CSV table of C-alpha atoms in Angstrom, one decimal:
chain,number,residue,atom,x,y,z
A,17,MET,CA,36.8,260.0,-218.0
A,18,THR,CA,35.4,257.6,-215.4
A,19,PRO,CA,38.1,255.6,-213.7
A,20,SER,CA,37.9,251.8,-213.9
A,21,PRO,CA,36.6,250.1,-210.7
A,22,PRO,CA,39.1,248.6,-208.3
A,23,ALA,CA,39.9,244.9,-208.9
A,24,LEU,CA,38.6,242.3,-206.5
A,25,LEU,CA,41.0,240.1,-204.5
A,26,ILE,CA,39.6,237.1,-202.6
A,27,ALA,CA,41.6,236.0,-199.6
A,28,GLY,CA,41.1,232.4,-198.6
A,29,HIS,CA,42.4,230.4,-195.6
A,30,GLY,CA,43.8,227.4,-197.4
A,31,THR,CA,43.5,223.6,-197.0
A,32,ARG,CA,45.5,220.5,-197.7
A,33,ASP,CA,42.3,219.0,-199.1
A,34,GLU,CA,42.6,219.4,-202.9
A,35,ALA,CA,38.9,219.3,-203.4
A,36,GLY,CA,38.4,222.1,-201.0
A,37,ALA,CA,41.2,224.2,-202.5
A,38,GLU,CA,39.8,223.6,-206.0
A,39,ALA,CA,36.3,224.7,-204.8
A,40,PHE,CA,37.8,228.0,-203.7
A,41,ARG,CA,39.6,228.4,-207.1
A,42,ALA,CA,36.5,227.6,-209.0
A,43,PHE,CA,34.5,230.1,-206.9
A,44,VAL,CA,37.0,232.8,-207.8
A,45,ARG,CA,36.7,231.9,-211.5
A,46,GLU,CA,32.9,232.0,-211.2
A,47,LEU,CA,33.1,235.5,-209.7
A,48,GLY,CA,35.3,236.6,-212.5
A,49,ASP,CA,32.8,235.2,-215.1
A,50,ARG,CA,30.0,237.1,-213.3
A,51,HIS,CA,31.9,240.4,-213.3
A,52,PRO,CA,33.9,240.7,-216.6
A,53,GLU,CA,34.1,244.4,-216.1
A,54,LEU,CA,36.9,244.1,-213.5
A,55,PRO,CA,39.9,241.8,-212.8
A,56,VAL,CA,39.2,239.2,-210.1
A,57,ALA,CA,41.9,237.1,-208.4
A,58,GLY,CA,42.1,234.9,-205.3
A,59,GLY,CA,44.8,233.4,-203.2
A,60,PHE,CA,45.4,231.6,-199.9
A,61,ILE,CA,47.3,232.7,-196.8
A,62,GLU,CA,48.6,229.2,-196.1
A,63,LEU,CA,48.5,225.5,-197.1
A,64,SER,CA,47.2,225.8,-200.7
A,65,PRO,CA,48.3,227.4,-204.0
A,66,PRO,CA,48.2,230.0,-205.2
A,67,PRO,CA,49.6,232.1,-202.3
A,68,LEU,CA,47.9,235.5,-201.7
A,69,GLY,CA,51.1,237.3,-202.8
A,70,ASP,CA,51.0,235.5,-206.2
A,71,ALA,CA,47.4,236.6,-206.7
A,72,VAL,CA,48.4,240.3,-206.0
A,73,THR,CA,51.4,240.0,-208.3
A,74,GLY,CA,49.1,238.6,-211.0
A,75,LEU,CA,46.8,241.6,-210.7
A,76,VAL,CA,49.7,244.0,-210.8
A,77,GLU,CA,51.0,242.3,-214.0
A,78,ARG,CA,47.6,242.9,-215.5
A,79,GLY,CA,48.0,246.7,-214.8
A,80,VAL,CA,45.9,246.8,-211.6
A,81,ARG,CA,46.9,249.6,-209.2
A,82,ARG,CA,43.7,249.6,-207.0
A,83,PHE,CA,41.9,246.7,-205.5
A,84,ALA,CA,39.5,245.7,-202.8
A,85,ALA,CA,40.4,242.6,-200.7
A,86,VAL,CA,37.5,240.5,-199.3
A,87,PRO,CA,38.4,237.8,-196.7
A,88,LEU,CA,36.4,234.6,-197.7
A,89,MET,CA,35.9,233.8,-194.1
A,90,LEU,CA,32.8,233.4,-191.9
A,91,VAL,CA,34.2,235.0,-188.7
A,92,SER,CA,36.6,237.7,-187.7
A,93,ALA,CA,39.3,235.5,-186.2
A,94,GLY,CA,43.1,235.9,-186.3
A,95,HIS,CA,43.4,235.3,-190.0
A,96,ALA,CA,41.0,238.0,-191.0
A,97,LYS,CA,42.1,240.4,-188.2
A,98,GLY,CA,45.9,239.9,-188.5
A,99,ASP,CA,47.3,237.6,-191.1
A,100,ILE,CA,45.5,239.0,-194.2
A,101,PRO,CA,46.2,242.7,-193.3
A,102,ALA,CA,49.8,241.8,-192.6
A,103,ALA,CA,50.1,240.0,-195.9
A,104,LEU,CA,48.5,242.9,-197.8
A,105,ALA,CA,50.9,245.3,-196.1
A,106,ARG,CA,53.8,243.2,-197.3
A,107,GLU,CA,52.4,243.3,-200.8
A,108,LYS,CA,52.1,247.1,-200.7
A,109,GLU,CA,55.9,247.2,-199.9
A,110,ARG,CA,56.6,244.8,-202.7
A,111,HIS,CA,54.5,246.7,-205.3
A,112,PRO,CA,55.0,250.5,-204.7
A,113,GLY,CA,52.1,252.5,-206.0
A,114,ILE,CA,49.3,250.0,-205.3
A,115,THR,CA,46.4,251.0,-203.1
A,116,TYR,CA,43.7,248.8,-201.6
A,117,THR,CA,40.8,248.7,-199.2
A,118,TYR,CA,40.0,245.8,-197.0
A,119,GLY,CA,36.5,244.4,-196.6
A,120,ARG,CA,35.0,242.6,-193.7
A,121,PRO,CA,34.4,238.8,-193.3
A,122,LEU,CA,31.1,237.3,-194.4
A,123,GLY,CA,29.5,236.9,-190.9
A,124,PRO,CA,26.1,235.3,-190.3
A,125,HIS,CA,24.4,237.1,-193.1
A,126,PRO,CA,20.7,236.3,-193.7
A,127,SER,CA,21.5,234.9,-197.2
A,128,LEU,CA,24.0,232.4,-195.7
A,129,LEU,CA,21.5,231.5,-193.0
A,130,ARG,CA,19.1,230.5,-195.8
A,131,VAL,CA,21.8,228.2,-197.2
A,132,LEU,CA,22.3,226.7,-193.8
A,133,GLU,CA,18.6,226.1,-193.5
A,134,ARG,CA,18.6,224.5,-196.9
A,135,ARG,CA,21.5,222.2,-195.9
A,136,LEU,CA,19.4,221.1,-192.8
A,137,ASP,CA,16.4,220.4,-195.0
A,138,GLU,CA,18.6,218.3,-197.3
A,139,ALA,CA,19.9,216.3,-194.3
A,140,LEU,CA,16.4,215.8,-192.8
A,141,GLY,CA,14.5,215.0,-196.0
A,142,THR,CA,10.9,215.9,-196.4
A,143,ALA,CA,9.4,213.2,-194.1
A,144,ASP,CA,9.1,215.0,-190.8
A,145,GLY,CA,8.9,218.4,-189.2
A,146,ARG,CA,11.5,220.4,-187.3
A,147,GLU,CA,9.9,220.7,-183.9
A,148,ASP,CA,11.9,217.8,-182.4
A,149,VAL,CA,15.1,218.5,-184.3
A,150,THR,CA,18.2,219.9,-182.4
A,151,VAL,CA,20.9,221.4,-184.6
A,152,LEU,CA,24.6,221.3,-183.6
A,153,LEU,CA,26.3,224.1,-185.5
A,154,VAL,CA,30.1,223.3,-185.6
A,155,GLY,CA,32.6,226.2,-186.2
A,156,ARG,CA,36.3,226.0,-186.8
A,157,GLY,CA,37.2,227.3,-183.4
A,158,SER,CA,39.7,230.0,-182.4
A,159,THR,CA,41.7,231.4,-179.6
A,160,ASP,CA,39.8,234.7,-180.2
A,161,PRO,CA,36.7,234.8,-178.0
A,162,ASP,CA,35.1,237.3,-180.3
A,163,ALA,CA,35.3,234.9,-183.2
A,164,ASN,CA,33.8,232.1,-181.2
A,165,ALA,CA,31.0,234.4,-180.1
A,166,GLU,CA,30.2,235.0,-183.7
A,167,VAL,CA,29.5,231.3,-184.2
A,168,HIS,CA,27.1,231.5,-181.2
A,169,LYS,CA,25.4,234.5,-182.8
A,170,ALA,CA,25.0,232.5,-186.1
A,171,ALA,CA,23.5,229.6,-184.1
A,172,ARG,CA,21.0,231.9,-182.4
A,173,LEU,CA,20.0,233.6,-185.6
A,174,LEU,CA,19.5,230.2,-187.2
A,175,TRP,CA,17.2,229.1,-184.4
A,176,GLU,CA,15.0,232.2,-184.3
A,177,GLY,CA,11.8,231.7,-186.2
A,178,ARG,CA,12.7,228.5,-187.9
A,179,GLY,CA,10.9,226.0,-185.6
A,180,TYR,CA,13.8,223.8,-184.5
A,181,ALA,CA,13.8,222.5,-181.0
A,182,GLY,CA,17.1,224.2,-180.4
A,183,VAL,CA,20.5,225.1,-182.0
A,184,GLU,CA,23.6,224.4,-180.0
A,185,THR,CA,27.2,225.2,-180.8
A,186,ALA,CA,30.5,223.3,-180.9
A,187,PHE,CA,33.9,223.7,-182.3
A,188,VAL,CA,36.3,221.3,-184.1
A,189,SER,CA,39.5,222.9,-182.8
A,190,LEU,CA,40.9,225.3,-180.1
A,191,ALA,CA,37.6,226.0,-178.3
A,192,GLY,CA,35.0,224.1,-176.4
A,193,PRO,CA,32.8,222.2,-176.5
A,194,ASP,CA,34.3,219.9,-179.1
A,195,VAL,CA,32.0,217.9,-181.4
A,196,PRO,CA,31.5,214.9,-179.0
A,197,GLY,CA,31.0,217.4,-176.1
A,198,GLY,CA,28.4,219.3,-178.1
A,199,LEU,CA,26.5,216.1,-179.0
A,200,ASP,CA,26.6,215.1,-175.3
A,201,ARG,CA,25.1,218.5,-174.4
A,202,CYS,CA,22.3,218.0,-177.0
A,203,ALA,CA,21.5,214.6,-175.6
A,204,ARG,CA,21.5,215.9,-172.0
A,205,LEU,CA,19.0,218.5,-173.1
A,206,GLY,CA,16.7,215.7,-174.3
A,207,ALA,CA,17.5,215.7,-178.0
A,208,ARG,CA,16.5,212.5,-179.8
A,209,ARG,CA,17.0,213.9,-183.4
A,210,ILE,CA,20.2,215.8,-184.0
A,211,VAL,CA,21.6,217.3,-187.2
A,212,VAL,CA,25.3,218.3,-187.1
A,213,LEU,CA,25.8,221.3,-189.3
A,214,PRO,CA,29.3,222.3,-190.2
A,215,TYR,CA,29.8,226.1,-190.3
A,216,PHE,CA,32.3,226.0,-193.1
A,217,LEU,CA,32.3,227.4,-196.6
A,218,PHE,CA,33.9,224.5,-198.5
A,219,THR,CA,35.0,220.9,-197.9
A,220,GLY,CA,38.3,220.2,-196.2
A,221,ILE,CA,40.1,218.3,-193.5
A,222,LEU,CA,38.2,219.9,-190.7
A,223,PRO,CA,34.7,219.4,-192.1
A,224,ASP,CA,35.7,215.8,-192.7
A,225,ARG,CA,36.8,215.5,-189.1
A,226,VAL,CA,33.4,216.9,-188.0
A,227,ARG,CA,31.6,214.2,-190.0
A,228,ARG,CA,33.9,211.4,-188.7
A,229,GLN,CA,33.5,212.5,-185.1
A,230,THR,CA,29.7,212.7,-185.6
A,231,GLU,CA,29.6,209.2,-187.0
A,232,GLU,CA,31.7,207.8,-184.1
A,233,TRP,CA,29.4,209.5,-181.5
A,234,ALA,CA,26.3,208.2,-183.3
A,235,ALA,CA,27.6,204.7,-183.3
A,236,ALA,CA,28.1,204.8,-179.5
A,237,HIS,CA,24.6,206.3,-179.0
A,238,PRO,CA,22.2,204.2,-181.0
A,239,ASP,CA,19.2,205.6,-179.1
A,240,VAL,CA,19.7,209.1,-180.7
A,241,GLU,CA,19.1,209.7,-184.4
A,242,VAL,CA,22.1,211.7,-185.7
A,243,ARG,CA,22.5,213.1,-189.2
A,244,SER,CA,25.3,215.1,-190.9
A,245,ALA,CA,24.6,218.1,-193.1
A,246,ASP,CA,26.9,219.4,-195.8
A,247,VAL,CA,29.0,222.6,-195.9
A,248,ILE,CA,27.7,225.8,-197.3
A,249,GLY,CA,29.4,225.4,-200.7
A,250,PRO,CA,29.7,227.8,-203.7
A,251,GLU,CA,26.1,228.7,-203.7
A,252,PRO,CA,24.7,231.8,-205.6
A,253,GLU,CA,24.0,233.4,-202.2
A,254,LEU,CA,27.7,233.2,-201.4
A,255,LEU,CA,28.7,234.8,-204.7
A,256,ASP,CA,26.2,237.6,-204.1
A,257,LEU,CA,27.5,238.2,-200.5
A,258,VAL,CA,31.1,238.4,-201.6
A,259,TRP,CA,30.1,241.0,-204.2
A,260,GLU,CA,28.2,242.9,-201.5
A,261,ARG,CA,31.3,242.9,-199.3
A,262,TYR,CA,33.4,244.1,-202.3
A,263,GLU,CA,30.9,247.0,-202.9
A,264,GLU,CA,31.1,247.9,-199.2
A,265,ALA,CA,34.9,248.1,-199.3
A,266,VAL,CA,34.9,250.2,-202.4
A,267,ARG,CA,32.4,252.7,-200.9
A,268,GLY,CA,34.3,252.7,-197.6
A,269,ASP,CA,31.1,251.6,-195.9
A,270,LEU,CA,32.6,249.2,-193.4
A,271,ARG,CA,30.8,248.4,-190.1
A,272,MET,CA,33.2,246.0,-188.5
A,273,ASN,CA,32.6,245.3,-184.8
A,274,CYS,CA,35.4,246.4,-182.5
A,275,ASP,CA,33.4,246.4,-179.2
A,276,SER,CA,34.7,242.9,-178.2
A,277,CYS,CA,37.9,242.7,-180.2
A,278,VAL,CA,40.6,241.0,-178.2
A,279,TYR,CA,43.2,243.2,-179.8
A,280,ARG,CA,41.6,246.5,-178.8
A,281,ILE,CA,39.7,245.6,-175.6
A,282,ALA,CA,41.2,244.0,-172.5
A,283,LEU,CA,38.9,241.0,-172.2
A,284,PRO,CA,39.3,238.8,-169.1
A,285,GLY,CA,42.1,236.3,-169.6
A,286,PHE,CA,43.2,238.0,-172.8
A,287,GLU,CA,44.6,241.2,-171.6
A,288,ASP,CA,48.1,240.5,-173.0
A,289,LYS,CA,46.8,240.5,-176.6
A,290,VAL,CA,45.8,244.2,-176.6
A,291,GLY,CA,47.9,246.1,-179.2
A,292,LEU,CA,50.2,243.2,-180.2
A,293,PRO,CA,52.0,243.8,-183.5
A,294,GLN,CA,50.8,242.2,-186.7
A,295,GLN,CA,52.4,238.9,-187.4
A,296,PRO,CA,51.2,236.1,-189.6
A,297,HIS,CA,50.5,232.8,-187.8
A,298,PHE,CA,49.5,229.2,-188.4
A,299,HIS,CA,46.5,227.5,-187.0
A,300,PRO,CA,47.8,224.3,-185.2
A,301,ASP,CA,44.9,222.1,-186.1
A,302,ASP,CA,44.4,223.1,-189.7
A,303,ASP,CA,45.0,220.2,-192.0
A,304,GLY,CA,48.0,218.7,-190.2
A,305,HIS,CA,49.7,221.9,-189.2
A,306,HIS,CA,51.3,221.7,-185.7
A,307,HIS,CA,53.0,225.1,-185.3
A,308,GLY,CA,52.9,226.7,-181.9
A,309,HIS,CA,50.7,229.7,-181.5
A,310,GLY,CA,52.6,232.1,-179.2
A,311,HIS,CA,51.9,235.8,-179.6
A,312,HIS,CA,50.7,235.7,-183.2
A,313,HIS,CA,47.4,237.4,-183.9
A,314,GLY,CA,48.6,241.0,-184.2
A,315,GLY,CA,47.5,244.6,-183.7
A,316,HIS,CA,44.2,244.3,-185.6
A,317,ALA,CA,44.3,246.4,-188.7
A,318,HIS,CA,40.6,246.9,-189.3
A,319,ALA,CA,41.2,249.2,-192.2
A,320,HIS,CA,38.5,251.6,-191.1
């Protein structure tokens, strides 16, 4: 008798923005509708209901004993590297007998780059070409240099072969340059048409902050044309990519990068983070949270 496939658990970050939280919940429901052959659940590590622990409990109550957890996150920052593995370890203690595999974050996958390109086209309209357009890709920002480097990688991949004048990078929190600084850089490089592209999956407090800061900068620089693009959103490409990450986790085919991981490698200025124990943490700029960071990111359970 062929065993049933493992359930799918989607781990989200969380937001105080109800529209953004509901977008995540609707996304999980859509995944479940697409794959009726297995239980699908989703939860947040902070800020929004349902908590990740409640999602695991719901699966267990449905008879699930095996699942694959996929972090619905674009980069491998502290939440994907530390908080979710720590939360899953707690759930294994709470529910003896369950087993799970842990997938990798989404990353700058070609399918998501196509969605980003579509968002840029929507912001630009069909009137003009791209050769004089500079894109400012704005990520969440992290204290993890590896995570910030992944945003730069996405920017470079977005620039290659697409005909934009350039793609620069900024962050809305914890890392520089910030949005105004990134726009200043674009202007110093000679940009006269800029599209600010939020590197976020769903709406929320931080993407709203990106748009607001963009509008404020544009008002102070009337000689530069500045437009704002939308977030990625629950597109079919995102649904397909999460399923791809699920199948990787089920097969054990994980290719997570550890070469520049701050918890394994002594990077300059971050030597004290190597081998730190797993502890959940809060992001100080997420949706009004103002908890201190301290030593919080953890020992990096990559689940190889």
